[in-house]
PDB file of C-alpha atoms in Angstrom:
ATOM      1  CA  GLN N   1      -0.734 -17.737 -10.199  1.00 76.00           C
ATOM      2  CA  SER N   2      -0.809 -14.911  -7.686  1.00 82.00           C
ATOM      3  CA  VAL N   3       2.299 -13.103  -6.447  1.00 86.00           C
ATOM      4  CA  LEU N   4       1.022 -13.384  -2.864  1.00 94.00           C
ATOM      5  CA  THR N   5       0.091 -16.856  -1.593  1.00 97.00           C
ATOM      6  CA  GLN N   6      -2.987 -17.527   0.513  1.00 97.00           C
ATOM      7  CA  PRO N   7      -4.695 -20.805   1.431  1.00 97.00           C
ATOM      8  CA  PRO N   8      -7.721 -21.273  -0.846  1.00 97.00           C
ATOM      9  CA  SER N   9     -10.034 -22.060   2.028  1.00 97.00           C
ATOM     10  CA  ALA N  10     -10.463 -21.764   5.780  1.00 98.00           C
ATOM     11  CA  SER N  11     -13.281 -22.619   8.136  1.00 97.00           C
ATOM     12  CA  GLY N  12     -14.420 -22.319  11.723  1.00 96.00           C
ATOM     13  CA  THR N  13     -17.437 -22.548  13.953  1.00 96.00           C
ATOM     14  CA  PRO N  14     -19.222 -19.560  15.496  1.00 97.00           C
ATOM     15  CA  GLY N  15     -17.203 -18.066  18.315  1.00 97.00           C
ATOM     16  CA  GLN N  16     -13.921 -19.600  17.194  1.00 97.00           C
ATOM     17  CA  ARG N  17     -10.755 -17.760  16.200  1.00 97.00           C
ATOM     18  CA  VAL N  18      -9.423 -18.314  12.701  1.00 98.00           C
ATOM     19  CA  THR N  19      -6.328 -17.039  10.968  1.00 98.00           C
ATOM     20  CA  ILE N  20      -5.573 -16.601   7.279  1.00 98.00           C
ATOM     21  CA  SER N  21      -1.978 -16.427   6.110  1.00 98.00           C
ATOM     22  CA  CYS N  22      -0.446 -14.473   3.251  1.00 98.00           C
ATOM     23  CA  SER N  23       3.060 -15.182   2.016  1.00 97.00           C
ATOM     24  CA  GLY N  24       5.070 -12.922  -0.254  1.00 96.00           C
ATOM     25  CA  SER N  25       8.641 -11.857  -0.896  1.00 94.00           C
ATOM     26  CA  SER N  26      11.137  -9.107  -0.144  1.00 93.00           C
ATOM     27  CA  SER N  27       9.855  -6.983  -3.028  1.00 91.00           C
ATOM     28  CA  ASN N  28       6.251  -6.853  -1.786  1.00 92.00           C
ATOM     29  CA  ILE N  29       5.366  -7.747   1.803  1.00 95.00           C
ATOM     30  CA  GLY N  30       8.992  -7.497   2.874  1.00 94.00           C
ATOM     31  CA  SER N  31       9.229  -3.848   1.905  1.00 91.00           C
ATOM     32  CA  ASN N  32       5.659  -2.545   1.881  1.00 92.00           C
ATOM     33  CA  THR N  33       2.615  -2.550   4.116  1.00 94.00           C
ATOM     34  CA  VAL N  34      -0.120  -5.152   3.788  1.00 96.00           C
ATOM     35  CA  ASN N  35      -3.814  -4.562   3.287  1.00 97.00           C
ATOM     36  CA  TRP N  36      -6.717  -6.967   3.624  1.00 98.00           C
ATOM     37  CA  TYR N  37     -10.027  -6.816   1.788  1.00 98.00           C
ATOM     38  CA  GLN N  38     -13.260  -8.632   2.543  1.00 98.00           C
ATOM     39  CA  GLN N  39     -15.637  -9.586  -0.260  1.00 98.00           C
ATOM     40  CA  LEU N  40     -19.061 -10.767   0.854  1.00 97.00           C
ATOM     41  CA  PRO N  41     -20.928 -12.917  -1.688  1.00 94.00           C
ATOM     42  CA  GLY N  42     -22.160 -10.903  -4.657  1.00 94.00           C
ATOM     43  CA  THR N  43     -20.740  -7.600  -3.449  1.00 97.00           C
ATOM     44  CA  ALA N  44     -17.760  -5.356  -4.070  1.00 98.00           C
ATOM     45  CA  PRO N  45     -14.638  -5.805  -1.959  1.00 97.00           C
ATOM     46  CA  LYS N  46     -14.361  -3.727   1.201  1.00 97.00           C
ATOM     47  CA  LEU N  47     -11.219  -2.533   2.978  1.00 97.00           C
ATOM     48  CA  LEU N  48     -10.825  -4.543   6.177  1.00 98.00           C
ATOM     49  CA  ILE N  49      -7.266  -3.897   7.378  1.00 97.00           C
ATOM     50  CA  PHE N  50      -4.728  -1.367   6.070  1.00 96.00           C
ATOM     51  CA  SER N  51      -1.078  -0.683   6.846  1.00 95.00           C
ATOM     52  CA  ASN N  52      -0.603  -4.172   8.306  1.00 97.00           C
ATOM     53  CA  ASN N  53      -2.808  -3.765  11.373  1.00 97.00           C
ATOM     54  CA  GLN N  54      -5.063  -0.704  11.121  1.00 96.00           C
ATOM     55  CA  ARG N  55      -8.842  -0.992  11.014  1.00 97.00           C
ATOM     56  CA  PRO N  56     -10.965   1.513   9.097  1.00 95.00           C
ATOM     57  CA  SER N  57     -13.777   3.127  10.997  1.00 94.00           C
ATOM     58  CA  GLY N  58     -16.647   0.687  11.385  1.00 95.00           C
ATOM     59  CA  VAL N  59     -14.632  -2.528  11.209  1.00 97.00           C
ATOM     60  CA  PRO N  60     -15.070  -4.527  14.422  1.00 96.00           C
ATOM     61  CA  ASP N  61     -12.014  -5.140  16.580  1.00 96.00           C
ATOM     62  CA  ARG N  62     -12.609  -8.870  16.095  1.00 97.00           C
ATOM     63  CA  PHE N  63     -10.531  -8.406  12.958  1.00 98.00           C
ATOM     64  CA  SER N  64      -6.788  -7.927  13.353  1.00 98.00           C
ATOM     65  CA  GLY N  65      -3.734  -8.043  11.121  1.00 98.00           C
ATOM     66  CA  THR N  66      -0.067  -8.754  11.682  1.00 98.00           C
ATOM     67  CA  LYS N  67       3.033  -8.765   9.521  1.00 97.00           C
ATOM     68  CA  SER N  68       6.421 -10.336  10.039  1.00 97.00           C
ATOM     69  CA  GLY N  69       9.142 -10.346   7.421  1.00 97.00           C
ATOM     70  CA  THR N  70       7.650 -11.485   4.138  1.00 97.00           C
ATOM     71  CA  SER N  71       4.428 -12.885   5.603  1.00 98.00           C
ATOM     72  CA  ALA N  72       1.231 -11.502   7.032  1.00 98.00           C
ATOM     73  CA  SER N  73      -1.836 -12.862   8.772  1.00 98.00           C
ATOM     74  CA  LEU N  74      -5.431 -11.894   9.276  1.00 98.00           C
ATOM     75  CA  ALA N  75      -7.098 -13.080  12.462  1.00 98.00           C
ATOM     76  CA  ILE N  76     -10.814 -13.162  13.111  1.00 98.00           C
ATOM     77  CA  SER N  77     -11.910 -13.807  16.672  1.00 97.00           C
ATOM     78  CA  GLY N  78     -15.436 -14.526  17.869  1.00 97.00           C
ATOM     79  CA  LEU N  79     -16.325 -15.825  14.408  1.00 97.00           C
ATOM     80  CA  GLN N  80     -19.826 -14.930  13.218  1.00 97.00           C
ATOM     81  CA  SER N  81     -21.925 -16.259  10.365  1.00 96.00           C
ATOM     82  CA  GLU N  82     -21.756 -12.897   8.600  1.00 96.00           C
ATOM     83  CA  ASP N  83     -17.968 -13.261   8.373  1.00 97.00           C
ATOM     84  CA  GLU N  84     -18.420 -15.888   5.677  1.00 97.00           C
ATOM     85  CA  ALA N  85     -16.707 -14.237   2.713  1.00 97.00           C
ATOM     86  CA  ASP N  86     -13.620 -14.179   0.535  1.00 98.00           C
ATOM     87  CA  TYR N  87     -10.579 -12.487   2.030  1.00 98.00           C
ATOM     88  CA  TYR N  88      -7.717 -11.033  -0.015  1.00 98.00           C
ATOM     89  CA  CYS N  89      -4.343  -9.776   1.102  1.00 97.00           C
ATOM     90  CA  ALA N  90      -2.572  -7.141  -0.976  1.00 96.00           C
ATOM     91  CA  ALA N  91       0.713  -5.279  -1.054  1.00 94.00           C
ATOM     92  CA  TRP N  92       2.614  -3.069  -3.446  1.00 89.00           C
ATOM     93  CA  ASP N  93       5.422  -4.806  -5.318  1.00 87.00           C
ATOM     94  CA  ASP N  94       8.541  -2.756  -6.004  1.00 85.00           C
ATOM     95  CA  SER N  95       9.820  -5.113  -8.700  1.00 80.00           C
ATOM     96  CA  LEU N  96       6.710  -4.864 -10.869  1.00 69.00           C
ATOM     97  CA  LYS N  97       6.825  -1.073 -11.103  1.00 58.00           C
ATOM     98  CA  GLY N  98       3.059  -1.193 -11.173  1.00 59.00           C
ATOM     99  CA  PRO N  99       0.127  -1.132  -8.829  1.00 70.00           C
ATOM    100  CA  GLU N 100      -0.589  -3.385  -5.901  1.00 81.00           C
ATOM    101  CA  VAL N 101      -0.634  -7.172  -6.139  1.00 89.00           C
ATOM    102  CA  PHE N 102      -3.339  -9.341  -4.575  1.00 93.00           C
ATOM    103  CA  GLY N 103      -3.241 -12.757  -3.030  1.00 96.00           C
ATOM    104  CA  GLY N 104      -5.387 -15.433  -4.629  1.00 96.00           C
ATOM    105  CA  GLY N 105      -8.045 -15.096  -1.943  1.00 97.00           C
ATOM    106  CA  THR N 106      -9.253 -17.329   0.888  1.00 98.00           C
ATOM    107  CA  LYS N 107     -12.841 -18.460   1.104  1.00 98.00           C
ATOM    108  CA  LEU N 108     -13.885 -18.517   4.749  1.00 98.00           C
ATOM    109  CA  THR N 109     -16.726 -20.841   5.641  1.00 97.00           C
ATOM    110  CA  VAL N 110     -18.524 -20.566   8.965  1.00 96.00           C
ATOM    111  CA  LEU N 111     -19.688 -24.061   9.828  1.00 92.00           C
TER     112      LEU N 111
ATOM    113  CA  GLU H   1     -20.219  10.727   1.720  1.00 95.00           C
ATOM    114  CA  VAL H   2     -17.593   9.254  -0.596  1.00 96.00           C
ATOM    115  CA  GLN H   3     -19.164   7.320  -3.469  1.00 98.00           C
ATOM    116  CA  LEU H   4     -17.977   5.707  -6.663  1.00 98.00           C
ATOM    117  CA  VAL H   5     -20.816   4.836  -9.032  1.00 98.00           C
ATOM    118  CA  GLN H   6     -20.047   2.681 -12.044  1.00 98.00           C
ATOM    119  CA  SER H   7     -21.891   2.353 -15.328  1.00 98.00           C
ATOM    120  CA  GLY H   8     -24.248  -0.546 -15.942  1.00 98.00           C
ATOM    121  CA  ALA H   9     -23.693  -4.070 -17.181  1.00 98.00           C
ATOM    122  CA  GLU H  10     -22.639  -4.542 -20.796  1.00 98.00           C
ATOM    123  CA  VAL H  11     -23.073  -7.401 -23.264  1.00 98.00           C
ATOM    124  CA  LYS H  12     -20.793  -7.193 -26.280  1.00 98.00           C
ATOM    125  CA  LYS H  13     -19.546  -9.316 -29.159  1.00 98.00           C
ATOM    126  CA  PRO H  14     -15.889 -10.206 -29.724  1.00 98.00           C
ATOM    127  CA  GLY H  15     -14.093  -7.481 -31.626  1.00 98.00           C
ATOM    128  CA  GLU H  16     -16.376  -4.683 -30.435  1.00 98.00           C
ATOM    129  CA  SER H  17     -15.116  -1.683 -28.466  1.00 98.00           C
ATOM    130  CA  LEU H  18     -16.283  -0.643 -25.031  1.00 98.00           C
ATOM    131  CA  LYS H  19     -15.783   2.153 -22.505  1.00 98.00           C
ATOM    132  CA  ILE H  20     -17.076   1.836 -18.949  1.00 98.00           C
ATOM    133  CA  SER H  21     -17.136   4.595 -16.377  1.00 98.00           C
ATOM    134  CA  CYS H  22     -16.714   5.324 -12.691  1.00 98.00           C
ATOM    135  CA  LYS H  23     -18.093   8.587 -11.305  1.00 98.00           C
ATOM    136  CA  GLY H  24     -16.834   9.888  -7.999  1.00 98.00           C
ATOM    137  CA  SER H  25     -18.586  12.147  -5.516  1.00 98.00           C
ATOM    138  CA  GLY H  26     -18.112  13.352  -1.971  1.00 97.00           C
ATOM    139  CA  PHE H  27     -14.379  14.018  -2.405  1.00 97.00           C
ATOM    140  CA  ILE H  28     -11.984  16.023  -4.570  1.00 97.00           C
ATOM    141  CA  PHE H  29     -11.766  13.594  -7.476  1.00 97.00           C
ATOM    142  CA  SER H  30      -8.703  15.191  -9.062  1.00 97.00           C
ATOM    143  CA  SER H  31      -6.651  14.730  -5.881  1.00 96.00           C
ATOM    144  CA  TYR H  32      -6.883  10.937  -5.559  1.00 96.00           C
ATOM    145  CA  TRP H  33      -5.606   8.028  -7.637  1.00 95.00           C
ATOM    146  CA  ILE H  34      -8.398   5.849  -9.000  1.00 97.00           C
ATOM    147  CA  GLY H  35      -7.686   2.183  -9.652  1.00 96.00           C
ATOM    148  CA  TRP H  36      -9.345  -0.517 -11.740  1.00 97.00           C
ATOM    149  CA  VAL H  37      -9.565  -4.138 -10.609  1.00 97.00           C
ATOM    150  CA  ARG H  38     -10.702  -7.166 -12.614  1.00 97.00           C
ATOM    151  CA  GLN H  39     -12.480 -10.207 -11.233  1.00 98.00           C
ATOM    152  CA  MET H  40     -13.063 -13.006 -13.703  1.00 97.00           C
ATOM    153  CA  PRO H  41     -15.958 -15.402 -13.009  1.00 96.00           C
ATOM    154  CA  GLY H  42     -15.238 -17.395  -9.872  1.00 94.00           C
ATOM    155  CA  LYS H  43     -11.725 -15.995  -9.600  1.00 95.00           C
ATOM    156  CA  GLY H  44      -9.755 -13.552  -7.491  1.00 95.00           C
ATOM    157  CA  LEU H  45      -8.940  -9.859  -7.750  1.00 95.00           C
ATOM    158  CA  GLU H  46      -6.406  -8.514 -10.216  1.00 93.00           C
ATOM    159  CA  TRP H  47      -5.022  -4.990 -10.297  1.00 91.00           C
ATOM    160  CA  MET H  48      -5.249  -3.497 -13.775  1.00 93.00           C
ATOM    161  CA  GLY H  49      -3.940   0.018 -13.338  1.00 93.00           C
ATOM    162  CA  ILE H  50      -4.390   3.405 -11.751  1.00 94.00           C
ATOM    163  CA  ILE H  51      -4.839   6.990 -12.875  1.00 96.00           C
ATOM    164  CA  TYR H  52      -4.391  10.347 -11.186  1.00 96.00           C
ATOM    165  CA  PRO H  53      -7.178  12.509 -12.652  1.00 97.00           C
ATOM    166  CA  GLY H  54      -5.385  15.697 -11.673  1.00 95.00           C
ATOM    167  CA  ASP H  55      -2.776  15.254 -14.393  1.00 95.00           C
ATOM    168  CA  SER H  56      -3.867  11.957 -16.034  1.00 95.00           C
ATOM    169  CA  ASP H  57      -0.691  10.191 -14.889  1.00 95.00           C
ATOM    170  CA  THR H  58      -1.466   6.510 -15.526  1.00 94.00           C
ATOM    171  CA  ARG H  59       0.255   3.309 -14.417  1.00 91.00           C
ATOM    172  CA  TYR H  60      -0.618  -0.143 -15.721  1.00 91.00           C
ATOM    173  CA  SER H  61      -0.047  -3.548 -14.241  1.00 89.00           C
ATOM    174  CA  PRO H  62       2.278  -5.394 -16.655  1.00 87.00           C
ATOM    175  CA  SER H  63      -0.434  -7.957 -17.449  1.00 89.00           C
ATOM    176  CA  PHE H  64      -2.782  -5.273 -18.733  1.00 93.00           C
ATOM    177  CA  GLN H  65      -0.373  -2.875 -20.445  1.00 93.00           C
ATOM    178  CA  GLY H  66      -1.482  -2.529 -24.058  1.00 96.00           C
ATOM    179  CA  GLN H  67      -4.696  -4.473 -23.463  1.00 97.00           C
ATOM    180  CA  VAL H  68      -6.827  -1.669 -22.032  1.00 98.00           C
ATOM    181  CA  THR H  69      -6.774   2.111 -21.764  1.00 98.00           C
ATOM    182  CA  ILE H  70      -7.456   3.978 -18.550  1.00 98.00           C
ATOM    183  CA  SER H  71      -8.458   7.634 -18.752  1.00 98.00           C
ATOM    184  CA  ALA H  72     -10.237  10.283 -16.724  1.00 98.00           C
ATOM    185  CA  ASP H  73     -12.143  13.537 -17.093  1.00 97.00           C
ATOM    186  CA  LYS H  74     -11.619  15.523 -13.931  1.00 96.00           C
ATOM    187  CA  SER H  75     -14.198  18.118 -14.970  1.00 97.00           C
ATOM    188  CA  ILE H  76     -16.948  15.545 -14.456  1.00 97.00           C
ATOM    189  CA  SER H  77     -15.167  13.466 -11.780  1.00 98.00           C
ATOM    190  CA  THR H  78     -15.188  10.347 -13.922  1.00 98.00           C
ATOM    191  CA  ALA H  79     -12.643   7.668 -14.706  1.00 98.00           C
ATOM    192  CA  TYR H  80     -12.874   5.293 -17.626  1.00 98.00           C
ATOM    193  CA  LEU H  81     -11.705   1.856 -18.665  1.00 98.00           C
ATOM    194  CA  GLN H  82     -11.841   1.026 -22.350  1.00 98.00           C
ATOM    195  CA  TRP H  83     -11.149  -1.711 -24.816  1.00 98.00           C
ATOM    196  CA  SER H  84     -10.656  -1.286 -28.562  1.00 98.00           C
ATOM    197  CA  SER H  85     -11.354  -4.910 -29.461  1.00 97.00           C
ATOM    198  CA  LEU H  86     -12.960  -7.146 -26.860  1.00 98.00           C
ATOM    199  CA  LYS H  87     -12.226 -10.823 -26.452  1.00 97.00           C
ATOM    200  CA  ALA H  88     -14.282 -13.512 -24.769  1.00 97.00           C
ATOM    201  CA  SER H  89     -11.589 -13.637 -22.098  1.00 97.00           C
ATOM    202  CA  ASP H  90     -12.462 -10.043 -21.112  1.00 98.00           C
ATOM    203  CA  THR H  91     -15.696 -11.350 -19.596  1.00 98.00           C
ATOM    204  CA  ALA H  92     -15.459 -10.291 -15.965  1.00 98.00           C
ATOM    205  CA  MET H  93     -16.621  -7.943 -13.245  1.00 98.00           C
ATOM    206  CA  TYR H  94     -14.665  -4.710 -13.191  1.00 98.00           C
ATOM    207  CA  PHE H  95     -14.362  -2.575 -10.085  1.00 98.00           C
ATOM    208  CA  CYS H  96     -13.030   0.933  -9.670  1.00 98.00           C
ATOM    209  CA  ALA H  97     -11.695   2.047  -6.313  1.00 97.00           C
ATOM    210  CA  ARG H  98     -10.150   5.118  -4.730  1.00 97.00           C
ATOM    211  CA  LEU H  99      -6.534   4.809  -3.684  1.00 94.00           C
ATOM    212  CA  LEU H 100      -5.631   6.532  -0.452  1.00 92.00           C
ATOM    213  CA  ALA H 101      -1.902   7.203  -0.413  1.00 87.00           C
ATOM    214  CA  VAL H 102      -0.584   8.951   2.694  1.00 84.00           C
ATOM    215  CA  ALA H 103       2.901   8.823   4.209  1.00 82.00           C
ATOM    216  CA  GLY H 104       3.894   5.688   2.331  1.00 77.00           C
ATOM    217  CA  ARG H 105       0.664   3.878   3.137  1.00 84.00           C
ATOM    218  CA  ARG H 106      -1.444   2.938   0.149  1.00 90.00           C
ATOM    219  CA  HIS H 107      -4.798   1.164   0.115  1.00 93.00           C
ATOM    220  CA  LEU H 108      -8.110   1.128  -1.733  1.00 94.00           C
ATOM    221  CA  ASP H 109     -10.494   2.708   0.741  1.00 94.00           C
ATOM    222  CA  PHE H 110     -13.698   3.076  -1.298  1.00 97.00           C
ATOM    223  CA  TRP H 111     -14.961   0.846  -4.083  1.00 98.00           C
ATOM    224  CA  GLY H 112     -17.530   1.122  -6.838  1.00 98.00           C
ATOM    225  CA  GLN H 113     -20.323  -1.422  -7.086  1.00 98.00           C
ATOM    226  CA  GLY H 114     -18.773  -3.114 -10.117  1.00 98.00           C
ATOM    227  CA  THR H 115     -19.603  -3.347 -13.831  1.00 98.00           C
ATOM    228  CA  LEU H 116     -20.223  -6.766 -15.349  1.00 98.00           C
ATOM    229  CA  VAL H 117     -18.878  -7.089 -18.880  1.00 98.00           C
ATOM    230  CA  THR H 118     -19.949 -10.116 -20.889  1.00 98.00           C
ATOM    231  CA  VAL H 119     -18.321 -10.797 -24.244  1.00 98.00           C
ATOM    232  CA  SER H 120     -20.011 -13.498 -26.285  1.00 97.00           C
ATOM    233  CA  SER H 121     -20.755 -14.199 -29.889  1.00 95.00           C
TER     234      SER H 121
END
């Protein structure tokens, strides 16, 4: 069972806007920034959003992140077929005295 | 160009030892933390631990403490993940990644391609 909670699946049609939630606690999301990673089928994860809402160079502005309290969300607007992937939220957890913790992942299906 | 290139797939028997590698290029390897992440078949990502090659400072996720050993050789820009006695449950894809830590912000900005480890009798 993951420390951060995500819905196992999400879906949308091309052009739609979808959001993926990530719920944590005061020791992780509540006191640290949130990152999001995208894992396309059969490939390594890729950094999608860092520090709650920052996009690395090359990531389209269709992807956006927000954080409020102990929860965070990833939004994808103008959904495209190539967005079909697994999405993971992550945050450092002060109570674990170890590295970052991941959410369980959300499989996004583009219908 | 920043790159992390991992060693190839491995097939081992239970009880055997194994060391896989992750070679960095395009950046000062000794100045960045390198992390290891496990992904079991059909499952999510799990942090295993991180190492700072500059001084070999190593931190383990509690779930992996004592189960694996993370090391690095900064002279050849390579990090390692090793097992002394593999179990079938170690079958997974293992990724290394560079940790960018600046002004309190920490994230894995570059990833290796992954090493598939299969443990079967």
